[in-house]
XYZ file of C-alpha atoms in Angstrom:
525
model
C -18.064 29.603 -4.774
C -21.521 27.968 -4.609
C -23.004 26.350 -1.574
C -25.620 23.636 -1.200
C -29.051 24.747 -0.100
C -29.977 24.244 3.527
C -32.734 21.791 4.439
C -35.154 24.692 4.704
C -34.200 25.919 1.229
C -34.329 22.604 -0.603
C -36.220 22.669 -3.850
C -39.273 20.475 -4.411
C -38.822 16.935 -5.714
C -37.882 16.484 -9.318
C -40.726 15.222 -11.505
C -40.176 13.769 -14.972
C -42.416 16.327 -16.679
C -40.844 19.580 -15.458
C -43.063 21.614 -17.794
C -46.058 21.001 -15.511
C -46.148 23.380 -12.522
C -46.541 21.682 -9.145
C -49.646 23.737 -8.423
C -51.422 22.215 -11.450
C -50.413 18.599 -10.886
C -49.451 16.039 -13.496
C -51.708 16.095 -16.586
C -52.301 12.316 -16.359
C -52.548 12.218 -12.583
C -55.925 10.422 -12.388
C -54.796 7.697 -14.775
C -51.577 7.326 -12.791
C -53.611 7.100 -9.582
C -55.491 4.177 -11.106
C -52.186 2.461 -11.862
C -50.766 2.849 -8.369
C -54.084 1.794 -6.827
C -53.889 -1.408 -8.893
C -50.422 -2.039 -7.459
C -51.749 -1.289 -3.974
C -54.652 -3.685 -4.402
C -52.380 -6.663 -5.101
C -50.639 -6.170 -1.746
C -53.841 -5.659 0.218
C -55.538 -8.730 -1.212
C -52.624 -10.862 -0.121
C -52.965 -9.647 3.459
C -56.230 -11.578 3.846
C -56.551 -14.038 0.961
C -54.339 -16.692 2.588
C -56.606 -17.058 5.612
C -59.262 -18.952 3.669
C -56.650 -21.385 2.293
C -55.477 -22.592 5.707
C -57.542 -25.840 5.673
C -56.276 -26.684 2.164
C -52.650 -25.999 3.116
C -52.958 -28.067 6.275
C -54.357 -30.996 4.303
C -52.262 -30.907 1.118
C -48.900 -29.846 2.579
C -49.316 -31.632 5.897
C -48.472 -28.241 7.445
C -48.253 -27.958 11.213
C -49.854 -25.163 13.198
C -46.442 -23.497 13.488
C -45.966 -23.751 9.705
C -49.341 -22.099 9.080
C -48.523 -19.283 11.498
C -45.232 -18.579 9.747
C -46.877 -18.670 6.310
C -49.137 -15.846 7.497
C -46.663 -13.981 9.718
C -43.620 -14.095 7.390
C -45.394 -11.706 5.032
C -46.590 -9.239 7.674
C -43.352 -9.319 9.691
C -41.081 -8.591 6.734
C -43.468 -5.996 5.318
C -43.951 -4.090 8.583
C -40.265 -4.240 9.436
C -39.188 -2.783 6.083
C -41.741 0.018 5.658
C -39.514 2.844 6.910
C -36.475 1.517 5.039
C -38.521 1.076 1.859
C -39.815 4.632 2.083
C -36.306 5.959 2.597
C -35.025 3.974 -0.392
C -37.827 5.381 -2.549
C -36.930 8.947 -1.547
C -33.251 8.386 -2.296
C -33.239 6.226 -5.417
C -36.512 7.219 -7.052
C -40.118 6.325 -6.286
C -40.852 5.068 -9.799
C -37.840 2.717 -9.633
C -38.895 1.367 -6.249
C -42.524 0.978 -7.372
C -41.398 -1.086 -10.357
C -38.969 -3.076 -8.188
C -41.747 -3.790 -5.695
C -44.003 -5.144 -8.441
C -41.209 -7.398 -9.757
C -40.396 -8.760 -6.287
C -44.058 -9.237 -5.432
C -44.735 -11.026 -8.717
C -41.672 -13.269 -8.355
C -42.645 -14.143 -4.789
C -46.192 -14.937 -5.916
C -44.871 -17.287 -8.629
C -42.666 -19.176 -6.161
C -45.507 -19.322 -3.626
C -47.990 -20.667 -6.174
C -45.602 -23.452 -7.236
C -44.250 -24.271 -3.761
C -44.368 -27.915 -2.725
C -43.202 -27.558 0.876
C -43.972 -25.349 3.846
C -40.416 -23.961 3.866
C -40.639 -22.828 0.248
C -43.982 -21.152 0.835
C -42.730 -19.342 3.945
C -39.651 -18.063 2.063
C -41.819 -16.948 -0.858
C -44.147 -15.100 1.484
C -41.159 -13.278 2.998
C -40.063 -12.236 -0.497
C -43.571 -10.987 -1.210
C -43.337 -8.959 2.016
C -40.286 -7.097 0.651
C -42.177 -6.217 -2.513
C -45.240 -5.285 -0.472
C -43.263 -2.845 1.674
C -41.950 -1.077 -1.440
C -45.425 -0.884 -2.966
C -47.202 0.376 0.141
C -44.760 3.241 0.630
C -44.247 4.320 -2.976
C -47.912 4.340 -3.996
C -48.868 6.948 -1.387
C -45.662 8.935 -1.965
C -46.284 9.105 -5.723
C -49.879 10.221 -5.139
C -48.603 13.127 -3.047
C -46.167 14.136 -5.801
C -48.500 14.194 -8.808
C -51.535 15.973 -7.295
C -51.794 19.665 -6.391
C -52.546 20.399 -2.707
C -56.249 21.043 -3.284
C -56.729 17.569 -4.844
C -54.528 15.548 -2.522
C -57.249 14.769 0.028
C -59.559 13.348 -2.650
C -56.703 11.343 -4.195
C -55.805 9.874 -0.803
C -59.502 9.168 -0.285
C -59.539 6.995 -3.402
C -56.292 5.360 -2.254
C -57.956 4.650 1.121
C -61.057 3.277 -0.609
C -58.853 0.775 -2.411
C -57.530 -0.261 1.021
C -61.080 -0.957 2.189
C -61.884 -2.759 -1.064
C -58.864 -5.028 -0.620
C -59.854 -5.795 2.952
C -63.395 -6.745 1.947
C -62.688 -8.679 -1.259
C -59.637 -10.665 -0.133
C -61.571 -13.459 1.623
C -64.261 -13.434 -1.090
C -61.712 -13.775 -3.883
C -59.856 -16.467 -1.953
C -63.048 -18.442 -1.389
C -63.990 -18.212 -5.071
C -60.531 -19.351 -6.227
C -60.479 -22.295 -3.822
C -63.926 -23.406 -4.979
C -62.710 -23.640 -8.589
C -58.919 -24.178 -8.467
C -56.157 -25.516 -6.224
C -54.681 -23.409 -3.413
C -51.723 -22.152 -5.484
C -54.102 -20.193 -7.715
C -54.602 -17.590 -4.964
C -50.966 -16.571 -5.521
C -50.700 -17.043 -9.282
C -53.617 -14.665 -9.841
C -51.224 -11.906 -8.726
C -49.000 -12.441 -11.786
C -51.131 -10.833 -14.528
C -52.037 -7.974 -12.172
C -48.369 -7.351 -11.290
C -47.354 -7.558 -14.970
C -50.047 -5.107 -16.040
C -49.097 -2.786 -13.192
C -45.403 -2.937 -14.127
C -46.056 -2.001 -17.769
C -48.313 0.871 -16.697
C -45.796 2.149 -14.124
C -42.962 2.183 -16.653
C -45.129 3.939 -19.256
C -47.028 6.443 -17.128
C -45.595 7.157 -13.675
C -43.146 10.079 -13.503
C -39.923 9.691 -11.569
C -39.450 11.716 -8.406
C -36.884 11.610 -5.625
C -35.009 13.695 -3.102
C -32.934 16.124 -5.197
C -30.251 16.309 -2.511
C -29.407 12.595 -2.835
C -28.693 12.127 0.857
C -26.294 9.422 1.961
C -28.022 6.133 2.805
C -28.574 5.475 6.506
C -27.697 1.769 6.444
C -27.436 1.301 10.200
C -30.718 3.134 10.734
C -32.395 0.913 8.145
C -31.092 -2.216 9.874
C -32.109 -1.060 13.359
C -35.616 0.004 12.288
C -36.199 -3.255 10.409
C -35.057 -5.474 13.292
C -36.839 -3.378 15.933
C -40.197 -3.158 14.148
C -40.178 -6.827 13.119
C -39.443 -7.856 16.722
C -42.177 -5.595 18.065
C -44.793 -6.910 15.632
C -43.736 -10.498 16.368
C -44.158 -9.932 20.114
C -47.656 -8.526 19.525
C -48.602 -11.454 17.254
C -47.212 -14.050 19.671
C -48.719 -12.597 22.837
C -52.213 -14.113 22.604
C -50.870 -17.587 21.784
C -47.890 -17.903 24.121
C -49.041 -15.572 26.906
C -48.028 -11.975 27.471
C -45.798 -12.905 30.418
C -44.062 -15.821 28.681
C -40.302 -15.663 28.265
C -40.573 -15.673 24.467
C -42.913 -12.670 24.295
C -41.197 -10.667 27.057
C -37.698 -11.170 25.645
C -38.843 -10.293 22.120
C -40.674 -7.176 23.337
C -37.724 -6.027 25.445
C -35.359 -6.605 22.526
C -37.648 -4.580 20.269
C -37.758 -1.677 22.732
C -33.972 -1.761 23.144
C -33.273 -1.849 19.396
C -35.798 0.915 18.669
C -34.239 2.987 21.469
C -30.820 2.617 19.843
C -32.447 3.516 16.496
C -33.887 6.739 17.957
C -30.517 7.644 19.494
C -28.698 6.976 16.217
C -31.202 9.006 14.195
C -30.759 11.976 16.549
C -26.979 11.956 16.096
C -26.359 11.659 12.353
C -26.600 14.511 9.813
C -28.755 12.571 7.308
C -31.230 10.520 9.374
C -33.677 8.111 7.806
C -36.345 9.336 10.232
C -35.982 12.947 11.330
C -37.092 12.970 14.977
C -37.821 16.697 14.671
C -41.028 15.663 12.881
C -42.457 14.811 16.293
C -42.053 18.423 17.366
C -44.681 19.368 14.774
C -48.093 19.387 16.486
C -49.857 18.619 13.224
C -47.710 15.535 12.715
C -48.017 14.437 16.357
C -51.799 14.815 16.322
C -52.145 12.818 13.128
C -49.821 10.088 14.424
C -51.708 9.792 17.730
C -55.064 9.640 15.994
C -53.903 7.156 13.342
C -52.502 4.794 15.970
C -55.662 4.806 18.063
C -57.980 4.522 15.074
C -56.192 1.439 13.747
C -56.012 0.013 17.276
C -59.767 0.212 17.734
C -60.733 -0.682 14.180
C -58.301 -3.545 13.635
C -59.194 -5.295 16.881
C -62.941 -4.648 16.700
C -63.355 -5.906 13.129
C -61.279 -8.984 13.936
C -63.686 -9.707 16.786
C -66.721 -9.038 14.579
C -65.773 -11.814 12.167
C -65.589 -14.213 15.120
C -69.013 -13.107 16.322
C -70.573 -13.640 12.909
C -69.118 -17.151 12.623
C -69.028 -18.505 16.175
C -72.132 -16.857 17.632
C -74.443 -16.202 14.683
C -73.339 -19.341 12.820
C -72.367 -17.884 9.411
C -69.747 -19.591 7.257
C -66.539 -17.754 6.233
C -67.945 -16.637 2.864
C -71.267 -15.566 4.403
C -69.431 -13.648 7.137
C -67.307 -11.918 4.495
C -70.380 -10.873 2.548
C -72.026 -9.490 5.682
C -69.023 -7.259 6.459
C -68.981 -5.899 2.876
C -71.275 -2.886 3.602
C -68.386 -1.260 5.481
C -66.129 -1.342 2.429
C -68.966 -0.390 0.095
C -69.695 2.737 2.151
C -66.021 3.752 2.028
C -65.771 3.126 -1.704
C -68.996 4.997 -2.480
C -68.100 8.123 -0.503
C -64.461 8.313 -1.594
C -64.831 7.441 -5.279
C -67.647 9.929 -5.750
C -65.708 12.650 -3.940
C -68.493 13.240 -1.405
C -66.172 12.680 1.543
C -63.579 15.082 0.114
C -66.192 17.788 -0.422
C -67.510 17.332 3.107
C -63.991 17.620 4.478
C -63.353 20.788 2.483
C -66.443 22.423 3.958
C -65.861 21.297 7.562
C -62.090 21.613 7.846
C -59.595 19.006 9.035
C -60.141 18.952 12.837
C -63.950 18.796 12.580
C -63.764 16.124 9.860
C -61.549 13.911 11.986
C -63.670 14.390 15.107
C -66.891 13.675 13.208
C -65.517 10.705 11.285
C -64.091 8.978 14.338
C -67.205 9.700 16.409
C -69.266 7.951 13.723
C -66.837 5.042 13.764
C -67.024 4.818 17.533
C -70.828 4.870 17.333
C -70.712 2.056 14.807
C -68.648 -0.093 17.149
C -71.082 0.624 19.991
C -73.960 -0.394 17.708
C -72.232 -3.678 16.889
C -71.470 -4.312 20.554
C -74.979 -3.652 21.839
C -77.342 -4.461 18.956
C -75.765 -7.477 17.237
C -77.438 -9.848 19.707
C -80.802 -8.727 18.294
C -79.899 -9.786 14.738
C -77.973 -8.594 11.692
C -79.691 -5.161 11.324
C -77.781 -3.836 14.356
C -74.533 -5.077 12.822
C -75.455 -3.534 9.457
C -76.102 -0.150 11.089
C -72.737 -0.352 12.825
C -70.894 -1.302 9.634
C -72.435 1.593 7.696
C -71.549 4.074 10.461
C -67.991 2.747 10.544
C -67.741 2.957 6.755
C -68.977 6.560 6.616
C -66.660 7.562 9.445
C -63.703 5.822 7.830
C -64.368 7.518 4.486
C -64.249 10.918 6.188
C -61.466 10.475 8.751
C -58.886 8.154 7.169
C -57.919 10.246 4.102
C -57.701 13.395 6.232
C -55.488 11.630 8.772
C -53.159 10.223 6.105
C -52.959 13.611 4.384
C -52.193 15.311 7.705
C -49.217 12.983 8.206
C -47.948 13.324 4.651
C -48.339 17.111 4.473
C -46.601 17.636 7.823
C -43.184 16.674 6.483
C -41.077 18.008 3.596
C -42.009 16.833 0.097
C -38.581 15.270 -0.394
C -39.367 12.894 2.509
C -42.694 11.665 1.065
C -41.519 8.056 0.996
C -40.588 8.124 4.675
C -43.942 9.757 5.442
C -45.716 6.900 3.660
C -43.563 4.452 5.604
C -44.613 6.081 8.874
C -48.270 5.916 7.827
C -47.969 2.232 6.942
C -46.029 1.403 10.105
C -48.711 3.009 12.260
C -51.399 0.955 10.495
C -49.474 -2.294 11.005
C -48.660 -1.491 14.626
C -52.149 -0.300 15.536
C -53.872 -3.246 13.872
C -51.617 -5.795 15.518
C -51.897 -4.170 18.924
C -55.672 -3.855 18.593
C -56.113 -7.536 17.768
C -53.825 -8.512 20.646
C -55.226 -6.221 23.340
C -58.917 -6.528 22.475
C -58.446 -10.251 22.035
C -56.962 -10.353 25.541
C -59.976 -8.411 26.895
C -62.265 -10.932 25.223
C -60.291 -13.843 26.657
C -60.302 -12.416 30.175
C -64.054 -11.777 30.120
C -64.755 -15.204 28.632
C -62.577 -16.946 31.224
C -64.333 -15.078 34.036
C -67.732 -16.398 32.967
C -66.900 -20.030 32.151
C -64.384 -22.548 33.547
C -60.867 -21.400 32.686
C -59.828 -24.927 31.689
C -62.156 -24.755 28.697
C -59.522 -22.589 27.035
C -61.377 -21.340 23.941
C -64.883 -21.117 22.521
C -64.591 -24.267 20.340
C -63.171 -26.216 23.282
C -65.881 -24.941 25.627
C -68.618 -25.838 23.129
C -67.142 -29.304 22.661
C -67.079 -29.824 26.438
C -70.716 -28.684 26.876
C -73.042 -31.654 27.340
C -76.404 -29.939 26.932
C -78.126 -27.241 24.901
C -78.408 -24.987 27.949
C -74.696 -25.390 28.666
C -73.816 -24.512 25.063
C -76.093 -21.490 25.321
C -74.259 -20.349 28.456
C -70.905 -20.700 26.680
C -72.120 -18.692 23.679
C -73.512 -16.012 25.991
C -70.174 -15.737 27.765
C -68.374 -15.326 24.459
C -70.897 -12.680 23.339
C -70.366 -10.811 26.597
C -66.618 -10.834 26.037
C -67.083 -9.573 22.484
C -69.331 -6.760 23.683
C -66.794 -5.630 26.282
C -63.965 -5.738 23.741
C -65.938 -3.800 21.133
C -66.740 -1.088 23.675
C -63.042 -0.804 24.568
C -62.282 -0.428 20.850
C -65.004 2.218 20.510
C -63.477 4.176 23.395
C -60.035 4.045 21.766
C -61.394 5.324 18.440
C -63.330 8.156 20.101
C -60.310 9.143 22.201
C -58.137 9.096 19.092
C -60.553 11.341 17.226
C -60.832 13.927 20.001
C -57.079 13.950 20.632
C -56.163 14.263 16.966
C -58.789 16.965 16.359
C -57.557 19.038 19.319
C -53.883 18.798 18.305
C -54.592 19.514 14.639
C -56.791 22.491 15.579
C -53.924 23.974 17.594
C -51.471 23.212 14.791
C -53.763 24.890 12.247
C -53.914 28.039 14.341
C -50.135 28.026 14.703
C -49.693 27.596 10.933
C -52.122 30.441 10.265
C -50.210 32.688 12.623
C -46.888 31.727 11.042
C -48.206 32.450 7.559
C -49.578 35.805 8.661
C -46.104 36.621 9.959
C -44.500 35.420 6.694
C -42.608 32.685 8.489
C -40.349 31.152 5.792
C -40.537 27.760 7.494
C -44.127 27.454 6.271
C -43.343 28.260 2.668
C -42.799 24.604 1.745
C -43.928 21.728 3.935
C -46.550 23.656 5.855
C -48.504 24.822 2.820
C -51.835 26.461 3.347
C -53.112 26.072 6.888
C -56.130 23.856 7.377
C -59.391 25.443 8.323
C -59.885 25.575 12.063
């Protein structure tokens, strides 16, 4: 009588071309990486492209402030809530299938959004795009981990990360260009040819891979994680507007904590959990998770504040401000596409790379906080430092998360990585925005409420100068808090990953069978 293999003995994921050994990677892996990066880019552009269309939507749809908020938040809420479930579905049913499904859903949502003639239709379309976005964000990274051999994975993830930075930088620029030449719906319809091209390429090129054990679906876990994460992100988004102590925010946050607590309990009790809580007992995984959360906290909030500084304090328009933040993305793209960051990481080792990268990023934020008042050169220096640090640290951090869990759970690993990015970004914007607000309110009359309101209430040039100075002071304080979070994240992650690397090396020396699969070769310490 035969028995099923234990979790420790499970074979690697099935790949369509079984003639290619895993150690060599897929023969068309770089072409496939280009395909999945194209799919990734469509999602990332849509995270920021809508922001520049807000005035047009307000005017042409007679949209209220609440409508505008839901047009933006429906996408991010659905996407962040479904990331873990989407990753689990990709592992179970096939990552190629889910990648293709994500492109279809994203394209269909874009079509409905582009042709919408009411706020309700646009909000519903954005929610549908969020479902497709969740599938794309998780499957692209999971597929990259499957088709590349271990020694090339860091460089592949570096290119994947560079596409993230490119999407962040070009979203507002593309949106501004489209609105200058077409009507607002064009910012959604432009997704259609990209999604169609991506779908054809996925079907033709991407190999199928999935969990060979075909675990039973964890439907209750998927529901609990979706509801809990969506509620948590909504509480973070709503905090700055409605007040952190308001009934709406407190009840939503408490509900999120309660639902996520039930989710954790459920996952610890069932034989086939969607999220194996034993992952958190792995010091490599824990270190990468801690660092990723703090890095996105500091970066997301600090860059959000920088755009305000460029527009409100230095007086640049939205397009000009977007162009002046582009050096950050250009530095990331240059270092990751050329492979320079990957080669530097290989020579330094994982812990040192993370510590160095996040120290550079922290230094960049300090430069922006302290030198921006003296003109754009201080901001430029900060952006370049942040870009170089991001190019070094981000791919290593993502690879540390993905390589800390079994290959058959790659989709869930990508879901965890995406969830951390969403959570850290949202929390960073909320917390650093609150620091800015508190500092601003301490320096000017509280009743002024916001910078535009305070400037409108100022009746002299000296009064307007005092208001702008107060806002700049708040920005400086917030940026320094973000810099501290990034530096702390780097040191913490580096220390935990150094200890994990030593433990892995010791386990391999002792021929510990647990390190034969997921652990792989230990990182240099």
